[in-house]
Amino acid sequence: MTPCRSAGGVWLTLDGEPSHFRESETGTPMSAAIIHTAEILRRLVGLPIIITSGRRAQGHNTIVGGVEKSQHSVLLPDGSIIGNALDAMVKSVNYPVMRLAQLAEVAGAVGVGCSIFKSYVHFDMREGKKARWMYTLAGEPTLSWTIPPWDRTL
């Protein structure tokens, strides 16, 4: 997993261009793939995206109810932790969260979870096959679907 490069506190895309996202929004370090995907998502949405969670220390991940092998805190072979996931929402009261989830997949996210109750989308660049899920009112992930709900409703 390649760490993302930054310049002046701004994350750079895989093309070396400045993204719309800052280190202070996500925590550090972050994977280059998730920042690049976030920038593609931002361009697809055409509106500012608010990052509500990025890289998490393992203790913090436990406190907020994150899963044991969370993409928010991936343990690397050298013992360091890198963020490979973001939780995000659109800075627009009326932007449909299901549409954001759909566009996260279009942008290249491998794992996509959607919370219609809290109006945010989790997306990550996990290795392996795609994962899709919805969060319950209590914030617990439900089982995933072959055809995600956002494809059925939009």
Coordinates of N, CA, C and O in Angstrom, one line a residue:
M1 N 0.9 -1.2 0.0 CA 0.0 0.0 0.0 C 0.9 1.2 0.0 O 1.7 1.4 0.9
T2 N 0.7 2.1 -1.0 CA 1.6 3.3 -1.1 C 1.0 4.4 -0.4 O -0.2 4.8 -0.6
P3 N 1.8 5.1 0.5 CA 1.3 6.3 1.2 C 1.2 7.4 0.2 O 1.9 7.5 -0.8
C4 N 0.2 8.3 0.5 CA -0.1 9.4 -0.4 C 1.0 10.5 -0.1 O 1.4 10.7 1.0
R5 N 1.4 11.2 -1.1 CA 2.3 12.4 -1.0 C 1.4 13.6 -0.8 O 0.3 13.7 -1.2
S6 N 2.0 14.6 -0.2 CA 1.3 15.9 0.0 C 2.3 17.0 -0.2 O 3.5 16.9 -0.2
A7 N 1.7 18.2 -0.4 CA 2.5 19.4 -0.5 C 1.8 20.6 0.2 O 0.6 20.8 -0.1
G8 N 2.5 21.1 1.2 CA 1.8 22.2 1.9 C 0.6 21.8 2.6 O -0.3 22.6 2.8
G9 N 0.5 20.6 3.1 CA -0.7 20.1 3.8 C -1.8 19.6 2.9 O -2.8 19.2 3.4
V10 N -1.6 19.7 1.6 CA -2.7 19.3 0.6 C -2.3 18.0 0.0 O -1.1 17.8 -0.4
W11 N -3.2 17.0 0.1 CA -2.9 15.7 -0.5 C -2.8 15.8 -2.0 O -3.5 16.6 -2.7
L12 N -1.9 15.0 -2.6 CA -1.7 15.0 -4.1 C -2.4 13.7 -4.6 O -2.3 12.7 -4.0
T13 N -2.9 13.8 -5.8 CA -3.5 12.7 -6.5 C -2.4 11.8 -7.0 O -1.2 12.1 -7.0
L14 N -2.7 10.6 -7.5 CA -1.7 9.7 -8.1 C -1.0 10.4 -9.3 O 0.1 10.0 -9.7
D15 N -1.7 11.4 -9.9 CA -1.1 12.1 -11.0 C -0.2 13.3 -10.6 O 0.4 14.0 -11.4
G16 N -0.1 13.4 -9.2 CA 0.8 14.5 -8.7 C 0.1 15.9 -8.6 O 0.7 16.9 -8.3
E17 N -1.2 15.9 -8.9 CA -2.0 17.2 -8.9 C -2.5 17.4 -7.5 O -2.9 16.4 -6.8
P18 N -2.6 18.6 -7.0 CA -3.3 18.9 -5.7 C -4.7 18.4 -5.7 O -5.5 18.6 -6.7
S19 N -5.1 17.8 -4.6 CA -6.5 17.4 -4.5 C -7.3 18.5 -3.7 O -6.7 19.5 -3.4
H20 N -8.6 18.2 -3.5 CA -9.4 19.1 -2.7 C -9.3 18.8 -1.2 O -10.0 19.4 -0.4
F21 N -8.4 17.9 -0.8 CA -8.4 17.4 0.5 C -7.1 17.7 1.2 O -6.0 17.7 0.6
R22 N -7.2 18.0 2.5 CA -6.0 18.4 3.3 C -5.7 17.3 4.3 O -6.6 16.6 4.7
E23 N -4.4 17.2 4.7 CA -4.0 16.3 5.7 C -4.8 16.5 7.0 O -5.1 15.5 7.7
S24 N -5.1 17.7 7.3 CA -5.8 18.0 8.6 C -7.2 17.4 8.6 O -7.8 17.2 9.6
E25 N -7.8 17.2 7.4 CA -9.1 16.6 7.3 C -9.1 15.1 7.5 O -10.1 14.5 8.0
T26 N -8.1 14.4 7.1 CA -8.0 13.0 7.1 C -7.2 12.3 8.1 O -7.3 11.1 8.4
G27 N -6.2 13.0 8.7 CA -5.2 12.4 9.5 C -4.1 11.9 8.5 O -4.3 11.9 7.3
T28 N -3.0 11.5 9.1 CA -1.9 11.0 8.3 C -1.3 9.8 8.9 O -1.3 9.6 10.1
P29 N -0.7 8.9 8.1 CA -0.7 8.9 6.7 C -2.0 8.3 6.1 O -2.7 7.5 6.8
M30 N -2.2 8.6 4.8 CA -3.3 8.0 4.1 C -2.8 7.3 2.8 O -1.7 7.6 2.3
S31 N -3.5 6.3 2.3 CA -3.0 5.6 1.1 C -3.3 6.5 -0.1 O -4.2 7.3 -0.1
A32 N -2.4 6.4 -1.0 CA -2.5 7.2 -2.3 C -3.8 6.9 -3.0 O -4.5 7.7 -3.6
A33 N -4.2 5.6 -3.0 CA -5.4 5.1 -3.7 C -6.6 5.7 -3.2 O -7.5 6.1 -3.9
I34 N -6.8 5.9 -1.8 CA -8.0 6.4 -1.3 C -8.1 7.9 -1.5 O -9.2 8.4 -1.8
I35 N -7.0 8.6 -1.5 CA -7.1 10.0 -1.8 C -7.4 10.3 -3.2 O -8.2 11.2 -3.6
H36 N -6.8 9.5 -4.1 CA -7.1 9.6 -5.5 C -8.6 9.3 -5.8 O -9.2 10.1 -6.6
T37 N -9.1 8.3 -5.2 CA -10.5 7.9 -5.3 C -11.4 9.1 -4.8 O -12.4 9.4 -5.4
A38 N -11.0 9.6 -3.7 CA -11.8 10.7 -3.1 C -11.8 11.9 -4.1 O -12.9 12.6 -4.2
E39 N -10.7 12.2 -4.7 CA -10.7 13.3 -5.6 C -11.6 13.1 -6.9 O -12.3 13.9 -7.3
I40 N -11.5 11.8 -7.4 CA -12.4 11.5 -8.5 C -13.9 11.6 -8.0 O -14.7 12.2 -8.8
L41 N -14.2 11.2 -6.8 CA -15.6 11.3 -6.3 C -15.9 12.8 -6.2 O -17.0 13.2 -6.6
R42 N -15.1 13.6 -5.7 CA -15.3 15.1 -5.6 C -15.6 15.7 -6.9 O -16.6 16.5 -7.1
R43 N -14.9 15.3 -8.0 CA -15.1 15.8 -9.3 C -16.5 15.3 -9.9 O -17.2 16.0 -10.6
L44 N -16.8 14.0 -9.6 CA -18.1 13.5 -10.1 C -19.3 14.2 -9.4 O -20.3 14.5 -10.0
V45 N -19.2 14.4 -8.1 CA -20.2 15.1 -7.4 C -20.4 16.6 -7.8 O -21.5 17.1 -7.9
G46 N -19.2 17.2 -8.0 CA -19.3 18.6 -8.4 C -19.6 19.6 -7.2 O -19.8 20.8 -7.5
L47 N -19.5 19.1 -6.0 CA -19.8 19.9 -4.8 C -18.7 19.6 -3.7 O -18.1 18.5 -3.8
P48 N -18.5 20.4 -2.8 CA -17.5 20.1 -1.7 C -18.0 18.9 -0.9 O -19.2 18.7 -0.7
I49 N -17.0 18.1 -0.6 CA -17.2 16.9 0.2 C -16.6 17.1 1.6 O -15.4 17.5 1.7
I50 N -17.3 16.8 2.6 CA -16.8 16.9 4.0 C -16.3 15.5 4.4 O -17.1 14.5 4.4
I51 N -15.1 15.4 4.9 CA -14.5 14.2 5.4 C -14.9 14.1 6.9 O -14.5 15.0 7.7
T52 N -15.6 13.1 7.3 CA -16.0 13.0 8.7 C -15.1 12.0 9.5 O -15.1 12.1 10.7
S53 N -14.4 11.2 8.7 CA -13.4 10.3 9.4 C -12.4 9.8 8.3 O -12.8 9.4 7.2
G54 N -11.2 9.8 8.7 CA -10.1 9.3 7.9 C -9.3 8.2 8.6 O -9.9 7.3 9.1
R55 N -8.0 8.5 8.7 CA -7.1 7.5 9.4 C -7.5 7.6 10.9 O -7.6 8.7 11.4
R56 N -7.6 6.4 11.5 CA -7.8 6.4 12.9 C -6.8 5.6 13.6 O -6.3 4.5 13.1
A57 N -6.3 6.0 14.8 CA -5.5 5.2 15.7 C -6.4 4.0 16.1 O -7.6 4.1 16.2
Q58 N -5.8 2.9 16.3 CA -6.5 1.6 16.6 C -7.4 1.8 17.9 O -8.5 1.4 17.9
G59 N -6.9 2.5 18.9 CA -7.7 2.8 20.1 C -8.9 3.6 19.8 O -10.0 3.3 20.3
H60 N -8.8 4.6 19.0 CA -9.9 5.5 18.6 C -10.9 4.7 17.8 O -12.1 4.8 17.9
N61 N -10.4 3.8 16.9 CA -11.3 3.0 16.1 C -12.2 2.2 16.9 O -13.4 2.0 16.7
T62 N -11.6 1.6 18.0 CA -12.4 0.8 18.9 C -13.5 1.6 19.6 O -14.6 1.2 19.7
I63 N -13.1 2.8 20.1 CA -14.0 3.7 20.8 C -15.2 4.1 19.9 O -16.3 4.2 20.4
V64 N -15.0 4.4 18.6 CA -16.1 4.8 17.8 C -16.9 3.6 17.2 O -17.8 3.8 16.4
G65 N -16.5 2.4 17.6 CA -17.3 1.3 17.1 C -16.8 0.7 15.8 O -17.5 -0.1 15.1
G66 N -15.6 1.0 15.4 CA -15.1 0.5 14.1 C -14.8 -1.0 14.2 O -14.5 -1.5 15.3
V67 N -14.8 -1.7 13.1 CA -14.5 -3.1 13.1 C -13.0 -3.4 13.4 O -12.2 -2.5 13.2
E68 N -12.7 -4.6 13.8 CA -11.4 -5.0 14.2 C -10.3 -4.7 13.1 O -9.3 -4.2 13.4
K69 N -10.6 -5.1 11.9 CA -9.6 -4.9 10.8 C -10.1 -3.8 9.9 O -10.2 -3.9 8.7
S70 N -10.4 -2.7 10.5 CA -10.9 -1.5 9.8 C -9.9 -1.0 8.7 O -8.7 -0.9 9.0
Q71 N -10.5 -0.5 7.6 CA -9.7 0.1 6.6 C -9.2 1.5 7.0 O -8.4 2.1 6.4
H72 N -9.8 2.0 8.1 CA -9.4 3.3 8.6 C -8.1 3.2 9.3 O -7.4 4.2 9.5
S73 N -7.7 2.0 9.7 CA -6.4 1.9 10.4 C -5.8 0.5 10.0 O -5.8 -0.4 10.8
V74 N -5.2 0.5 8.8 CA -4.6 -0.7 8.3 C -3.2 -0.8 8.9 O -2.4 0.1 8.8
L75 N -2.9 -2.0 9.4 CA -1.5 -2.2 10.0 C -0.6 -2.7 8.9 O -0.9 -3.7 8.2
L76 N 0.5 -2.0 8.7 CA 1.4 -2.4 7.6 C 2.5 -3.3 8.2 O 2.7 -3.4 9.4
P77 N 3.2 -4.0 7.3 CA 4.2 -5.0 7.8 C 5.3 -4.4 8.7 O 5.8 -5.0 9.6
D78 N 5.6 -3.1 8.6 CA 6.6 -2.4 9.4 C 6.0 -2.0 10.8 O 6.7 -1.4 11.6
G79 N 4.7 -2.3 11.0 CA 4.1 -1.9 12.3 C 3.4 -0.6 12.3 O 2.7 -0.2 13.3
S80 N 3.5 0.2 11.2 CA 2.9 1.5 11.2 C 1.4 1.3 10.7 O 1.0 0.3 10.2
I81 N 0.6 2.4 10.9 CA -0.8 2.3 10.5 C -1.0 3.4 9.4 O -0.5 4.5 9.5
I82 N -1.8 3.0 8.4 CA -2.1 3.9 7.3 C -3.7 3.9 7.2 O -4.3 2.8 7.3
G83 N -4.2 5.0 6.8 CA -5.7 5.1 6.5 C -5.9 4.7 5.1 O -5.3 5.2 4.2
N84 N -6.9 3.8 4.9 CA -7.2 3.3 3.5 C -8.7 3.5 3.3 O -9.3 2.8 2.5
A85 N -9.4 4.3 4.1 CA -10.8 4.5 4.1 C -11.2 6.0 4.5 O -10.4 6.6 5.2
L86 N -12.3 6.4 4.0 CA -12.8 7.7 4.4 C -14.3 7.6 4.6 O -15.0 6.8 3.9
D87 N -14.8 8.4 5.5 CA -16.3 8.6 5.7 C -16.5 10.0 5.2 O -15.8 10.9 5.6
A88 N -17.5 10.2 4.4 CA -17.7 11.5 3.8 C -19.2 11.8 3.6 O -20.0 10.9 3.5
M89 N -19.5 13.1 3.5 CA -20.8 13.6 3.2 C -20.6 14.8 2.3 O -19.6 15.4 2.2
V90 N -21.7 15.1 1.5 CA -21.6 16.2 0.6 C -22.1 17.5 1.4 O -23.1 17.4 2.2
K91 N -21.4 18.6 1.1 CA -21.8 19.8 1.8 C -23.0 20.5 1.1 O -22.9 21.5 0.5
S92 N -24.1 19.8 1.2 CA -25.3 20.2 0.6 C -26.5 19.5 1.3 O -26.4 18.3 1.4
V93 N -27.4 20.2 1.9 CA -28.4 19.6 2.7 C -29.3 18.6 1.9 O -29.7 17.6 2.4
N94 N -29.5 18.9 0.6 CA -30.4 18.0 -0.2 C -29.7 17.0 -1.0 O -30.3 16.4 -1.9
Y95 N -28.4 16.8 -0.9 CA -27.7 15.8 -1.7 C -28.0 14.4 -1.3 O -27.8 14.0 -0.1
P96 N -28.6 13.5 -2.1 CA -28.9 12.1 -1.7 C -27.7 11.3 -1.4 O -26.8 11.1 -2.2
V97 N -27.7 10.7 -0.2 CA -26.6 9.9 0.3 C -26.5 8.7 -0.6 O -25.3 8.2 -0.8
M98 N -27.6 8.1 -1.1 CA -27.5 6.9 -1.9 C -26.8 7.3 -3.2 O -26.1 6.4 -3.8
R99 N -27.0 8.5 -3.7 CA -26.3 8.9 -4.9 C -24.8 9.0 -4.7 O -23.9 8.6 -5.5
L100 N -24.4 9.5 -3.5 CA -23.0 9.6 -3.1 C -22.4 8.2 -3.1 O -21.2 8.0 -3.6
A101 N -23.1 7.2 -2.5 CA -22.6 5.8 -2.5 C -22.4 5.3 -3.9 O -21.4 4.6 -4.2
Q102 N -23.4 5.5 -4.8 CA -23.3 5.1 -6.1 C -22.0 5.7 -6.8 O -21.3 5.0 -7.5
L103 N -21.8 7.0 -6.6 CA -20.7 7.6 -7.3 C -19.4 7.2 -6.7 O -18.3 7.2 -7.4
A104 N -19.4 6.8 -5.4 CA -18.1 6.3 -4.8 C -17.7 5.0 -5.5 O -16.5 4.8 -5.8
E105 N -18.7 4.2 -5.9 CA -18.3 3.0 -6.7 C -17.8 3.4 -8.1 O -16.9 2.8 -8.6
V106 N -18.5 4.3 -8.7 CA -18.1 4.8 -10.0 C -16.6 5.3 -9.9 O -15.8 5.1 -10.9
A107 N -16.3 6.0 -8.9 CA -15.0 6.6 -8.7 C -13.9 5.5 -8.5 O -12.7 5.8 -8.6
G108 N -14.3 4.3 -8.2 CA -13.4 3.2 -8.0 C -13.3 2.6 -6.6 O -12.4 1.7 -6.4
A109 N -14.1 3.0 -5.7 CA -14.0 2.5 -4.3 C -14.4 1.0 -4.4 O -15.2 0.6 -5.1
V110 N -13.7 0.2 -3.5 CA -13.9 -1.2 -3.5 C -14.9 -1.6 -2.4 O -15.8 -2.4 -2.6
G111 N -14.8 -1.0 -1.3 CA -15.8 -1.2 -0.2 C -16.6 0.1 -0.1 O -16.1 1.2 0.0
V112 N -17.9 -0.1 0.0 CA -18.8 1.1 0.1 C -20.0 0.8 1.1 O -20.7 -0.2 0.9
G113 N -20.0 1.6 2.1 CA -21.1 1.4 3.1 C -21.9 2.7 3.2 O -21.3 3.8 3.1
C114 N -23.2 2.7 3.3 CA -24.0 3.8 3.3 C -24.9 3.9 4.5 O -25.6 3.0 4.9
S115 N -24.9 5.1 5.1 CA -25.8 5.4 6.3 C -26.8 6.5 5.9 O -26.5 7.6 5.8
I116 N -28.0 6.0 5.6 CA -29.1 7.0 5.3 C -29.5 7.8 6.5 O -30.1 8.8 6.4
F117 N -29.3 7.2 7.7 CA -29.7 7.8 8.9 C -28.8 8.9 9.4 O -29.2 9.9 10.0
K118 N -27.5 8.8 9.1 CA -26.5 9.9 9.4 C -26.0 10.6 8.2 O -25.1 11.4 8.3
S119 N -26.5 10.2 7.0 CA -26.2 10.9 5.7 C -24.7 10.9 5.4 O -24.2 11.9 5.0
Y120 N -24.0 9.8 5.6 CA -22.6 9.7 5.2 C -22.4 8.4 4.5 O -23.2 7.4 4.6
V121 N -21.3 8.3 3.8 CA -20.9 7.1 3.0 C -19.4 6.8 3.5 O -18.6 7.7 3.6
H122 N -19.2 5.5 3.7 CA -17.9 5.0 4.0 C -17.4 4.4 2.7 O -18.1 3.7 2.0
F123 N -16.2 4.8 2.3 CA -15.6 4.1 1.1 C -14.1 3.8 1.3 O -13.5 4.5 2.0
D124 N -13.7 2.7 0.8 CA -12.3 2.3 1.0 C -11.7 1.6 -0.2 O -12.5 1.3 -1.2
M125 N -10.5 1.3 -0.1 CA -9.7 0.6 -1.2 C -9.2 -0.7 -0.8 O -8.0 -1.1 -1.1
R126 N -10.0 -1.5 -0.1 CA -9.6 -2.8 0.4 C -9.1 -3.7 -0.7 O -9.5 -3.5 -1.9
E127 N -8.2 -4.7 -0.4 CA -7.8 -5.6 -1.4 C -8.9 -6.7 -1.4 O -9.5 -7.1 -0.4
G128 N -9.0 -7.3 -2.6 CA -10.0 -8.4 -2.7 C -11.3 -7.9 -3.4 O -11.3 -6.9 -4.1
K129 N -12.4 -8.7 -3.2 CA -13.6 -8.4 -3.9 C -14.4 -7.3 -3.3 O -14.2 -6.9 -2.1
K130 N -15.3 -6.7 -4.0 CA -16.1 -5.6 -3.6 C -17.0 -6.0 -2.4 O -17.4 -7.1 -2.3
A131 N -17.2 -5.0 -1.5 CA -18.1 -5.1 -0.4 C -19.0 -4.0 -0.4 O -18.6 -2.8 -0.6
R132 N -20.3 -4.2 -0.1 CA -21.3 -3.2 -0.1 C -22.2 -3.5 1.1 O -22.6 -4.6 1.3
W133 N -22.6 -2.4 1.8 CA -23.5 -2.6 2.9 C -24.2 -1.3 3.3 O -23.8 -0.2 2.8
M134 N -25.2 -1.5 4.1 CA -26.0 -0.3 4.6 C -25.8 -0.4 6.1 O -25.6 -1.5 6.7
Y135 N -25.8 0.8 6.8 CA -25.8 0.8 8.2 C -27.2 0.9 8.8 O -28.0 1.6 8.2
T136 N -27.4 0.2 9.9 CA -28.8 0.3 10.5 C -28.9 1.6 11.3 O -27.9 2.4 11.4
L137 N -30.0 1.9 11.8 CA -30.3 3.1 12.6 C -29.3 3.1 13.8 O -28.8 4.2 14.2
A138 N -28.9 2.0 14.4 CA -28.0 1.9 15.5 C -26.5 2.1 15.0 O -25.6 2.2 15.8
G139 N -26.3 2.1 13.7 CA -25.0 2.3 13.2 C -24.2 1.0 12.9 O -23.1 1.0 12.5
E140 N -24.9 -0.1 13.1 CA -24.3 -1.4 12.8 C -24.4 -1.7 11.3 O -25.4 -1.5 10.7
P141 N -23.3 -2.3 10.7 CA -23.4 -2.7 9.3 C -24.4 -3.9 9.1 O -24.4 -4.8 10.0
T142 N -25.1 -3.9 8.1 CA -26.0 -5.0 7.7 C -25.3 -5.9 6.7 O -24.2 -5.6 6.3
L143 N -25.9 -7.0 6.4 CA -25.4 -7.9 5.3 C -25.3 -7.1 4.0 O -26.1 -6.2 3.7
S144 N -24.4 -7.5 3.2 CA -24.2 -6.8 1.9 C -25.1 -7.5 0.9 O -25.6 -8.5 1.1
W145 N -25.3 -6.8 -0.2 CA -26.1 -7.2 -1.3 C -25.3 -7.4 -2.6 O -24.3 -6.7 -2.7
T146 N -25.7 -8.3 -3.5 CA -25.1 -8.4 -4.8 C -25.3 -7.1 -5.6 O -24.4 -6.6 -6.2
I147 N -26.6 -6.7 -5.6 CA -26.9 -5.4 -6.3 C -27.2 -4.4 -5.1 O -28.1 -4.5 -4.4
P148 N -26.3 -3.5 -5.0 CA -26.4 -2.5 -3.8 C -27.7 -1.7 -4.0 O -28.2 -1.5 -5.1
P149 N -28.3 -1.4 -2.8 CA -29.6 -0.6 -2.8 C -29.6 0.6 -3.7 O -30.6 1.0 -4.3
W150 N -28.4 1.3 -3.7 CA -28.3 2.5 -4.5 C -28.5 2.3 -6.0 O -28.9 3.1 -6.7
D151 N -28.1 1.1 -6.5 CA -28.3 0.8 -7.9 C -29.8 0.5 -8.2 O -30.2 0.6 -9.3
R152 N -30.5 0.0 -7.2 CA -31.9 -0.3 -7.4 C -32.8 0.9 -7.3 O -33.9 0.9 -7.8
T153 N -32.3 1.9 -6.6 CA -33.2 3.1 -6.4 C -32.9 4.3 -7.3 O -33.7 5.2 -7.3
L154 N -31.7 4.3 -7.9 CA -31.4 5.5 -8.7 C -31.4 5.1 -10.2 O -31.1 4.1 -10.6

